[in-house]
Short mmCIF file of C-alpha atoms in Angstrom, two decimals:
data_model
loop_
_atom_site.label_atom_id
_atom_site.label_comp_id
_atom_site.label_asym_id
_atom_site.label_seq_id
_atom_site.Cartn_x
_atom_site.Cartn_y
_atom_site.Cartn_z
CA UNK A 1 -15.78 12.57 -1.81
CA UNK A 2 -14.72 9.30 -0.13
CA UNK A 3 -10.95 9.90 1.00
CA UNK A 4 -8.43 9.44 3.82
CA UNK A 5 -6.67 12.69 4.81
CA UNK A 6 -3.72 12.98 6.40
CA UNK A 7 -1.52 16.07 7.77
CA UNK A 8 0.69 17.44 7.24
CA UNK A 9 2.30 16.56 3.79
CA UNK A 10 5.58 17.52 5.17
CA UNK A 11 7.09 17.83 7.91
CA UNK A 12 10.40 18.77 9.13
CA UNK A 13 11.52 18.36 13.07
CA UNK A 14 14.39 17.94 15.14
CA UNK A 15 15.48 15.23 17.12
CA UNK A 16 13.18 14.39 20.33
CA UNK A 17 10.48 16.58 19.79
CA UNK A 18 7.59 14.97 20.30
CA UNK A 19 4.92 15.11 17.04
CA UNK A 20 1.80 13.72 15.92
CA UNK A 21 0.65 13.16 11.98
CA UNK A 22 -3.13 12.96 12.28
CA UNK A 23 -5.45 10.56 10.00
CA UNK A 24 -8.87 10.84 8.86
CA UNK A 25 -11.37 8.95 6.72
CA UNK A 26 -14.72 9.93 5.70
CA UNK A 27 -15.85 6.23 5.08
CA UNK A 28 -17.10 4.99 8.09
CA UNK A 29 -14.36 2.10 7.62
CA UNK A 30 -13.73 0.25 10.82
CA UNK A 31 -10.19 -0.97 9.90
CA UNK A 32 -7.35 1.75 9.79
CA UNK A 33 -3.77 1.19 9.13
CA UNK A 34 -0.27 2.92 9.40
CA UNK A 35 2.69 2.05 6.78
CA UNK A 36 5.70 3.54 6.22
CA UNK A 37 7.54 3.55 3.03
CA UNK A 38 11.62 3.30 2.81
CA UNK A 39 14.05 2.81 0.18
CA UNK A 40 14.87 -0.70 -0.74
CA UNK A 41 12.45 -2.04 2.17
CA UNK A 42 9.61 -1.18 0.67
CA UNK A 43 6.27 -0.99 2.32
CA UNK A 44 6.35 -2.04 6.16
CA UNK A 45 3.40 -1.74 8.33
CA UNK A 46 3.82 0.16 11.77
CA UNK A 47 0.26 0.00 13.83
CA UNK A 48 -3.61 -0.79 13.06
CA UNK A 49 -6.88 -0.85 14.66
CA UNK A 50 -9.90 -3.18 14.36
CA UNK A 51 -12.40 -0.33 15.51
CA UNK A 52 -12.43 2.30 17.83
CA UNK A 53 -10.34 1.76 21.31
CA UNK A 54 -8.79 -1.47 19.30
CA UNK A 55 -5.32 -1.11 18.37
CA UNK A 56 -2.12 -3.74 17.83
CA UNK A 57 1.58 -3.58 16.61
CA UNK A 58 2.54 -3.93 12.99
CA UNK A 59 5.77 -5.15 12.12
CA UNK A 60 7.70 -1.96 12.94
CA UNK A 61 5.71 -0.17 16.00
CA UNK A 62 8.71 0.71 17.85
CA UNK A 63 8.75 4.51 18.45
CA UNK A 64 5.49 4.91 17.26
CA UNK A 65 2.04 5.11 19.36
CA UNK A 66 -1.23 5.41 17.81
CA UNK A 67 -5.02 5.67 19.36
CA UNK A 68 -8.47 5.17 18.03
CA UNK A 69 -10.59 7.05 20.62
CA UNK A 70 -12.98 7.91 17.48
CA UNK A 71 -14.01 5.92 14.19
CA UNK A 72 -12.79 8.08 11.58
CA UNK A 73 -9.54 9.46 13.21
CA UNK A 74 -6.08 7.16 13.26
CA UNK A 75 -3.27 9.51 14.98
CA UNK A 76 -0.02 8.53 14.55
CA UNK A 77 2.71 9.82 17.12
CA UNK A 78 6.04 9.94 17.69
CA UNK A 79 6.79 10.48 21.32
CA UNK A 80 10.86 11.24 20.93
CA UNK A 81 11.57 10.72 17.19
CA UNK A 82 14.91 10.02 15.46
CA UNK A 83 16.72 10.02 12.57
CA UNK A 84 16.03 6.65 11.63
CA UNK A 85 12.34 7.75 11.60
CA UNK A 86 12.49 10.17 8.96
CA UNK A 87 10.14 8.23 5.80
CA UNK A 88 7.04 8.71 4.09
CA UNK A 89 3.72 7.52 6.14
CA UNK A 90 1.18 6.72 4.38
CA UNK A 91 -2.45 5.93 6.78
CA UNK A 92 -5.01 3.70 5.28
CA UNK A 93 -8.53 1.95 5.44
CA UNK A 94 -11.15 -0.61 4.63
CA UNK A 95 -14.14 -1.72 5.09
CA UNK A 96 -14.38 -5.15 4.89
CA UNK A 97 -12.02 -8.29 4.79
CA UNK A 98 -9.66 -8.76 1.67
CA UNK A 99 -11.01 -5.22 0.24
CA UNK A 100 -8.50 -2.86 -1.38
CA UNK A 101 -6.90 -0.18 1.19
CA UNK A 102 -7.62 3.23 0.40
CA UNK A 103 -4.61 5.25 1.37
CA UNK A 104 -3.98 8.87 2.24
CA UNK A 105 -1.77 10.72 0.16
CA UNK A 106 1.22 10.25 2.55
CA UNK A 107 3.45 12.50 5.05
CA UNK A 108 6.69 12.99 4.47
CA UNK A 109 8.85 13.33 7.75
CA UNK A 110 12.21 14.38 8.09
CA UNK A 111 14.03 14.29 11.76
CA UNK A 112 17.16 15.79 11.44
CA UNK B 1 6.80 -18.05 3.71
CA UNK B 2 5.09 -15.19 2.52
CA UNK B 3 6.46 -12.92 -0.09
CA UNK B 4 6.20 -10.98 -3.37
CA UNK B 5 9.14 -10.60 -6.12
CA UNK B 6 9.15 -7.95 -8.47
CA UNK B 7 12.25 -8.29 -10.26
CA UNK B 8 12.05 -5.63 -12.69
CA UNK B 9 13.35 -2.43 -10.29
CA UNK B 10 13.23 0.05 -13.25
CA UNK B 11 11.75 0.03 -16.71
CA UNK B 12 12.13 2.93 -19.37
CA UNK B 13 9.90 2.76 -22.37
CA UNK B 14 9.05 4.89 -25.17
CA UNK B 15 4.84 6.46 -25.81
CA UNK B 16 2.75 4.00 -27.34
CA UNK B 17 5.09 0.81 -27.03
CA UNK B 18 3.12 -1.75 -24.58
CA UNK B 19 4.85 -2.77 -21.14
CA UNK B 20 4.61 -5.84 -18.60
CA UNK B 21 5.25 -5.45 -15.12
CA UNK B 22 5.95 -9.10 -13.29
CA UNK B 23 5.14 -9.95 -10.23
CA UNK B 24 5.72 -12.95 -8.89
CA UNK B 25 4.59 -14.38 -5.19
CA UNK B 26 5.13 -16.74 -2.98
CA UNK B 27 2.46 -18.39 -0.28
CA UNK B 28 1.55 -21.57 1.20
CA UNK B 29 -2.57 -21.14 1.31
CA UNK B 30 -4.96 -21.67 -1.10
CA UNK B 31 -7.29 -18.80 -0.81
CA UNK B 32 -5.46 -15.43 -1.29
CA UNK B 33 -5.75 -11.88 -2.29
CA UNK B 34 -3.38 -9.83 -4.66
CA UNK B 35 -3.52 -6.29 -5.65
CA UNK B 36 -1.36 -3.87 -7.40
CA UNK B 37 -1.15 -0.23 -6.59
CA UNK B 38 -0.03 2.64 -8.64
CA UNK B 39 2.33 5.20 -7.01
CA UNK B 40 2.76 8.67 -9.36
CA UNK B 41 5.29 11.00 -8.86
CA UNK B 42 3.27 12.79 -6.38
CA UNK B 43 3.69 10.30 -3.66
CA UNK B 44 -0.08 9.01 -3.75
CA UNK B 45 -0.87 5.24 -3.66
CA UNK B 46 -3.49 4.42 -5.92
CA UNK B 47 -5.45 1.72 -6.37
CA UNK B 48 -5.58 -0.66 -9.12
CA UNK B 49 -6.99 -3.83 -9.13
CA UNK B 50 -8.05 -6.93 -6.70
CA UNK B 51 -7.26 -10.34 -7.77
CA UNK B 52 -8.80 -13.73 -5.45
CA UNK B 53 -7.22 -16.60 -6.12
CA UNK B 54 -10.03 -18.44 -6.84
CA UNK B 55 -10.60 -16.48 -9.96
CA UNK B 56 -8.07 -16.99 -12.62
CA UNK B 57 -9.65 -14.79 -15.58
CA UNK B 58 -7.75 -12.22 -16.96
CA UNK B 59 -8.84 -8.65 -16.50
CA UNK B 60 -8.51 -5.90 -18.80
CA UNK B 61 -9.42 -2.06 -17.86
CA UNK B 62 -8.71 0.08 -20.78
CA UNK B 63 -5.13 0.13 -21.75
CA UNK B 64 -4.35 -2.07 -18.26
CA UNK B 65 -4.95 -5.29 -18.38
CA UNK B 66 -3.34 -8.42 -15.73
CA UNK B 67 -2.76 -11.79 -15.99
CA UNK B 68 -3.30 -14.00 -13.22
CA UNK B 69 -1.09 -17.62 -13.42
CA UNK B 70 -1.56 -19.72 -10.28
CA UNK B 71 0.47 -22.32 -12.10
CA UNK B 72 3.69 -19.55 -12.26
CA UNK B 73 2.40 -17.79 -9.20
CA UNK B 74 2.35 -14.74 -11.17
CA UNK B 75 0.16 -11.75 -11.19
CA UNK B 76 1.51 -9.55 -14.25
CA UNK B 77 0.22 -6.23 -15.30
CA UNK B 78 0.25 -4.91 -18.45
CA UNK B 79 -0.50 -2.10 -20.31
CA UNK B 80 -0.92 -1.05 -23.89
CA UNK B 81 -0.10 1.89 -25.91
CA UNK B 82 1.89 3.37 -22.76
CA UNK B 83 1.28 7.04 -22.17
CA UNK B 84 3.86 9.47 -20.20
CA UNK B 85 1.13 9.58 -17.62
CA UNK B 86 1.99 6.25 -16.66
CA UNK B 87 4.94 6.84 -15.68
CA UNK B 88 5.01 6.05 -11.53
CA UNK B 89 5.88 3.38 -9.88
CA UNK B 90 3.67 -0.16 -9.29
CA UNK B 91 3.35 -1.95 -6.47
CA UNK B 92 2.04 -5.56 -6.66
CA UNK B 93 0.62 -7.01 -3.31
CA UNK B 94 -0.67 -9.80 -1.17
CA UNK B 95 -2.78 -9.56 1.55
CA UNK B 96 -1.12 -11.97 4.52
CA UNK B 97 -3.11 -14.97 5.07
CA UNK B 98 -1.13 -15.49 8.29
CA UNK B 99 -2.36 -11.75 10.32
CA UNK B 100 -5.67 -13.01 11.02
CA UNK B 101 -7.64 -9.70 11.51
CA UNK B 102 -4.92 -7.16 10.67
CA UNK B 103 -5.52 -6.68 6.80
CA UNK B 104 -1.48 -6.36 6.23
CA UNK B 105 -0.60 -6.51 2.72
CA UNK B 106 2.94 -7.89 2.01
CA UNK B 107 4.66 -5.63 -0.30
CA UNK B 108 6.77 -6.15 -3.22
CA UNK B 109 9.80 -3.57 -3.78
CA UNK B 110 7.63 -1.56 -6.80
CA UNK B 111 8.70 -1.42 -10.33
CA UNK B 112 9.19 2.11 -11.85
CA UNK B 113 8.15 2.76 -15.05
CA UNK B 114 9.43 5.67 -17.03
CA UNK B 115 7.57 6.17 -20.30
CA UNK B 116 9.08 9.15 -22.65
CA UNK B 117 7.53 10.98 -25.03
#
């Protein structure tokens, strides 16, 4: 089954402890993606990558890294993460230009 | 500037009466891409449809259907005979023209739908 899989679900951490929300897609899609999703802001993209070892900030990539050191895997880490970091993450991919994004099914993170 | 309105935050309907979701957008090219994305109570987004602006025919899917209006800059969904499975909230999207290779999709705020038995 085609499908992006992310882990964990959930996630609950403290304050500066360093974690990392791993992405995968069975697709063979070249273009991966990294959103997260807040109340009354909506939708606001954090990293993506072109292809493998090709990566560039989103609108929000502060406190966030992310590599692409394979095709199918998208990590998403958070070095020293805060409060203001807890949100839903949601990875995603396509194949071509202007196709839909196929999403994983989100992590929810809470830094307390 | 790029952007995408969905003014309705919440709607509450009862089964079987039919519901439109508006969306609304706003950009300055002529070749663009709209979506809208279904997000159910379990988190999940979902995809729906694909809409290029080139192609202004309606589409219908079963009970969904969506009506494209370049003139209005509107990209409204609709659906018929609403079931309590729809229930979730919809996202309507455009893809930004201005992030080159990044596929970004500008968001609107979603519209949750509540449909009761």
């Amino acid at each position: 089954e085609a499908q992006v899989t992310q882990n964990p679900r959930y996630l609950i951490t403290v304050t500066g402890k360093k974690l990392t929300v791993t992405c995968s897609q069975n697709m063979n899609h070249e273009y991966m993606s990294w959103y997260r999703q807040d109340p009354g802001l909506g939708l606001r993209q954090i990293y993506y990558s072109m292809n493998v070892e090709v990566t560039d900030k989103g609108d929000v990539p502060e406190g966030y890294k992310v590599s692409r050191k394979e095709k199918r895997n998208f990590p998403l880490i958070l070095e020293s993460p805060s409060p203001n970091q807890t949100s839903l993450y949601f990875c995603a991919s396509s194949d071509r230009d202007n196709s839909p994004l196929h999403f994983g099914n989100g992590t929810r993170l809470t830094v307390t | 500037a790029q952007k995408v309105t969905q003014a309705q935050t919440e709607i509450s309907v009862v089964e079987k009466e039919d519901v439109t979701l508006d969306c609304v957008y706003e950009t300055r090219d002529t070749t663009y891409y709209l979506f809208w994305y279904k997000q159910p109570p379990s988190g999940e987004l979902v995809f729906l449809i694909r809409r290029n602006s080139f192609d202004e025919q309606n589409e219908i899917s079963g009970r969904y259907s969506w009506n494209f209006q370049k003139s209005t800059s509107s990209f409204n969904f609709t659906i018929t005979a609403s079931q309590v499975v729809d229930s979730a909230v919809y996202f309507c999207a455009l893809k930004d023209p201005l992030a080159g290779n990044n596929r970004k999709l500008i968001w609107g705020l979603g519209t949750s739908l509540a449909v009761n038995p």
